[in-house]
Structure formats: structure tokens, C-alpha cells
Short mmCIF file of C-alpha atoms in Angstrom, two decimals:
data_model
loop_
_atom_site.label_atom_id
_atom_site.label_comp_id
_atom_site.label_asym_id
_atom_site.label_seq_id
_atom_site.Cartn_x
_atom_site.Cartn_y
_atom_site.Cartn_z
CA MET A 228 -7.76 22.58 -18.85
CA THR A 229 -8.59 19.54 -16.50
CA THR A 230 -6.98 19.01 -13.24
CA ALA A 231 -5.44 15.74 -12.44
CA SER A 232 -7.24 13.97 -9.63
CA PRO A 233 -5.61 11.99 -6.84
CA PRO A 234 -5.33 8.24 -7.24
CA PRO A 235 -6.68 5.88 -4.58
CA VAL A 236 -4.21 5.17 -1.96
CA MET A 237 -4.08 2.61 0.69
CA TRP A 238 -1.66 2.79 3.79
CA ALA A 239 -0.58 0.64 6.50
CA GLN A 240 2.24 0.83 9.17
CA ARG A 241 4.68 -0.84 11.50
CA HIS A 242 6.89 0.34 14.18
CA ALA A 243 9.80 1.54 11.60
CA VAL A 244 8.04 1.67 8.12
CA VAL A 245 4.97 3.10 6.45
CA PHE A 246 3.47 1.13 3.28
CA LEU A 247 1.77 3.02 0.74
CA THR A 248 -0.01 1.35 -2.09
CA VAL A 249 -1.21 3.67 -5.17
CA CYS A 250 -3.93 1.74 -6.73
CA LEU A 251 -3.46 2.45 -10.13
CA GLU A 252 -3.11 0.02 -13.09
CA ASP A 253 -0.95 -0.06 -16.08
CA CYS A 254 0.83 3.03 -14.89
CA LYS A 255 4.09 3.36 -16.92
CA ASN A 256 7.04 5.61 -15.65
CA PRO A 257 5.28 7.62 -12.89
CA GLU A 258 7.13 10.42 -11.29
CA ILE A 259 7.60 9.71 -7.58
CA ARG A 260 9.45 11.90 -5.17
CA ILE A 261 10.02 10.66 -1.73
CA GLU A 262 11.09 13.87 0.60
CA PRO A 263 11.58 13.75 4.39
CA ASP A 264 8.25 14.97 5.02
CA LYS A 265 5.99 14.23 1.84
CA VAL A 266 5.60 12.01 -0.96
CA TYR A 267 4.53 13.24 -4.63
CA PHE A 268 3.37 11.10 -7.13
CA LYS A 269 2.18 11.86 -10.77
CA GLY A 270 1.21 9.29 -13.27
CA THR A 271 -1.23 8.11 -15.90
CA GLY A 272 -3.10 4.98 -15.58
CA GLY A 273 -6.19 3.05 -14.80
CA THR A 274 -8.98 1.77 -16.97
CA GLU A 275 -9.55 5.52 -18.39
CA LYS A 276 -5.85 6.37 -18.73
CA LYS A 277 -6.43 9.41 -16.66
CA GLU A 278 -3.77 11.49 -15.06
CA HIS A 279 -3.33 11.37 -11.51
CA GLU A 280 -1.36 13.38 -9.17
CA ILE A 281 -0.90 13.83 -5.28
CA THR A 282 1.22 15.26 -2.75
CA ILE A 283 0.93 13.82 0.74
CA ASP A 284 2.27 15.78 3.66
CA LEU A 285 3.34 13.27 6.13
CA TYR A 286 2.47 13.15 9.77
CA ASN A 287 6.10 12.61 10.68
CA GLU A 288 9.72 12.47 9.17
CA ILE A 289 10.77 9.64 6.95
CA ASP A 290 14.36 8.66 5.65
CA PRO A 291 14.15 9.07 2.05
CA GLU A 292 17.58 7.34 1.36
CA LYS A 293 16.20 4.32 3.08
CA SER A 294 12.64 4.33 1.44
CA LEU A 295 11.75 1.92 -1.42
CA LYS A 296 9.45 2.00 -4.34
CA ALA A 297 8.26 -0.56 -6.70
CA VAL A 298 6.19 -0.06 -9.92
CA ARG A 299 4.06 -3.00 -10.80
CA ASP A 300 1.45 -3.69 -13.35
CA ARG A 301 -1.57 -3.33 -10.84
CA ASN A 302 -0.22 -0.63 -8.49
CA ILE A 303 2.70 1.10 -7.13
CA GLU A 304 4.14 0.05 -3.80
CA ILE A 305 6.15 2.57 -1.59
CA MET A 306 7.83 1.50 1.66
CA LEU A 307 8.74 4.60 3.68
CA LYS A 308 11.40 4.08 6.50
CA LYS A 309 10.59 6.38 9.50
CA LYS A 310 13.38 8.28 10.77
CA GLU A 311 15.46 6.30 13.41
CA ASP A 312 14.40 8.99 16.29
CA LYS A 313 10.79 9.13 14.94
CA HIS A 314 10.15 5.27 15.26
CA GLY A 315 6.68 4.70 16.79
CA TYR A 316 3.07 4.52 15.50
CA TRP A 317 1.52 7.74 13.73
CA PRO A 318 -2.11 8.37 14.71
CA GLN A 319 -2.69 9.15 10.95
CA LEU A 320 -0.68 9.31 7.80
CA THR A 321 -1.12 12.92 6.89
CA LYS A 322 0.01 16.03 8.88
CA GLU A 323 -3.65 17.18 9.05
CA LYS A 324 -6.12 15.34 10.84
CA LYS A 325 -8.43 14.96 8.07
CA LYS A 326 -10.58 12.42 6.24
CA TYR A 327 -9.54 12.09 2.43
CA HIS A 328 -11.78 10.36 -0.08
CA TRP A 329 -8.81 8.89 -1.95
CA LEU A 330 -7.07 7.37 1.32
CA LYS A 331 -7.81 4.12 2.91
CA VAL A 332 -6.20 1.97 5.52
CA ASP A 333 -4.63 -1.28 4.21
CA PHE A 334 -5.62 -3.83 6.93
CA ASN A 335 -3.95 -6.84 5.20
CA ARG A 336 -0.50 -5.18 5.96
CA TRP A 337 -1.62 -3.35 9.10
CA GLN A 338 0.28 -4.16 12.45
CA ASP A 339 -0.97 -2.63 15.65
CA GLU A 340 1.61 -1.40 18.31
CA GLU A 341 0.81 -4.21 20.73
CA ASP A 342 1.61 -6.88 17.98
CA SER A 343 4.86 -8.69 17.43
CA ASP A 344 7.84 -6.95 16.17
CA ASP A 345 9.34 -10.04 14.65
CA ASP A 346 9.04 -8.90 11.07
CA VAL A 347 9.60 -5.25 11.80
CA VAL A 348 12.32 -3.53 9.46
CA GLY A 349 15.13 -2.22 11.59
CA GLY A 350 14.64 -4.98 14.14
CA GLY A 351 16.96 -7.27 12.09
CA GLY A 352 14.81 -7.36 9.00
CA ASP A 353 15.68 -6.62 5.34
CA LEU A 354 14.12 -3.87 3.27
CA GLU A 355 14.81 -5.35 -0.08
CA GLU A 356 13.51 -8.78 1.24
CA MET A 357 10.32 -7.10 2.75
CA MET A 358 9.83 -5.12 -0.59
CA ARG A 359 10.21 -8.51 -2.63
CA SER A 360 7.58 -10.19 -0.24
CA MET A 361 5.34 -7.13 -0.50
CA GLY A 362 4.55 -8.33 -4.36
CA GLY A 363 2.29 -11.21 -3.15
CA LEU A 364 3.14 -14.66 -4.70
CA GLY A 365 6.94 -14.29 -4.92
CA GLY A 366 9.28 -12.48 -7.67
CA GLY A 367 8.78 -12.08 -11.28
CA ASP A 368 5.86 -13.09 -13.41
CA SER A 369 4.80 -16.11 -11.54
CA LYS A 370 1.02 -16.85 -11.66
CA PRO A 371 -0.77 -19.23 -9.34
CA SER A 372 -1.77 -22.65 -10.65
CA PHE A 373 -5.14 -24.10 -9.57
CA ASP A 374 -4.70 -27.16 -11.65
CA ASP A 375 -3.73 -29.33 -8.55
CA LEU A 376 -6.72 -28.30 -6.63
CA ASP A 377 -9.27 -31.05 -6.02
CA PRO A 378 -12.77 -29.87 -7.03
CA LEU A 379 -14.87 -29.42 -3.86
CA GLU A 380 -18.47 -31.01 -3.97
CA ASP A 381 -20.97 -28.10 -3.99
CA SER A 382 -23.80 -28.54 -1.78
CA ASP A 383 -25.90 -26.32 -4.41
CA ASP A 384 -25.86 -29.51 -6.43
CA ASP A 385 -27.83 -31.48 -4.23
CA ASP A 386 -31.70 -31.84 -4.85
CA MET A 387 -34.09 -29.50 -2.91
CA PRO A 388 -36.33 -31.11 -0.32
CA ASP A 389 -40.03 -30.92 -0.93
CA LEU A 390 -42.04 -28.46 0.75
CA GLU A 391 -44.59 -29.37 3.33
#
């Protein structure tokens, strides 16, 4: 019997929320449980269609009722709403201060404590709108079109100068 391996997970945080991205392609109908002190994930996906499973014991409490999740083609995005009285920055995602091979920081979504709180959920932000914007290029199946871009002249096309 083989045991399920943990999927790659990226995380980032803001003052009032924690973002988790489970990096597993083509994961249909994963089991996701969000509890006040942990997140459980189980699903089959990736190029090898392997089973993945993980329980993440969180550093601090979250509000499962206000937390959101979205299963996408390329990953699963989870936004955990920190408990009102537990707002503030966590020194790490997990309860134990330990380095995990499957966990990485998502620097594209990270916001430091000193950064502006303009887009912080709970500071006037809308959870659903923030979740929609997490998808990248807008809602639905929209794909970028590169047809209207001007081709740039490539310096590699120039002749090489003679060697002296």
C-alpha cells in the first residue's frame, strides 16, 4: 500500500488573511476541510495522477465560515480569514517552526506588515472580489491574446562584428 504524498503548497499572508495555493493540476473533486486550527486536503492530480494528502496545523486560528476556496484547472486556491481577535502577521504558516519540503512562500501575493493596508480584507475589502482577482486574468475561461502586440526587433538578428 502506498501512502499519499503532500502536494506542493505556496502561502502568503496579509493583515487579515492567509492565501494557500495547492499546486496540483487537473485535481477533480478534492476533499478540502477548513477548521479553526487546520486545513486538510486530499486529491488526485498532477502529471502522474498521484494521490496527495496533507493536514496543515495552522500557526493561529482562522474563521472557517468566512474562508473561501476555489478549485481551478492548474491549482486549488484557498483564502483563510484570520479570526478577528487574531489579526496580525504570523511568523510562519504552521504551528511548528519547521521547514517543510512541500511548503514555499508565494512572493507574488505576499504583503509585509509595513506595506499599505489598502487592499486588506476586513479593511473595507470584499472577500468574493478578492477571490475572483486571485484567478489572474479575470473570470471564466478568458485567455490572453498576443495578436495585437508589436513584434520587437531582436538584437540577436544583427550581424556579429569581426574579431580583431
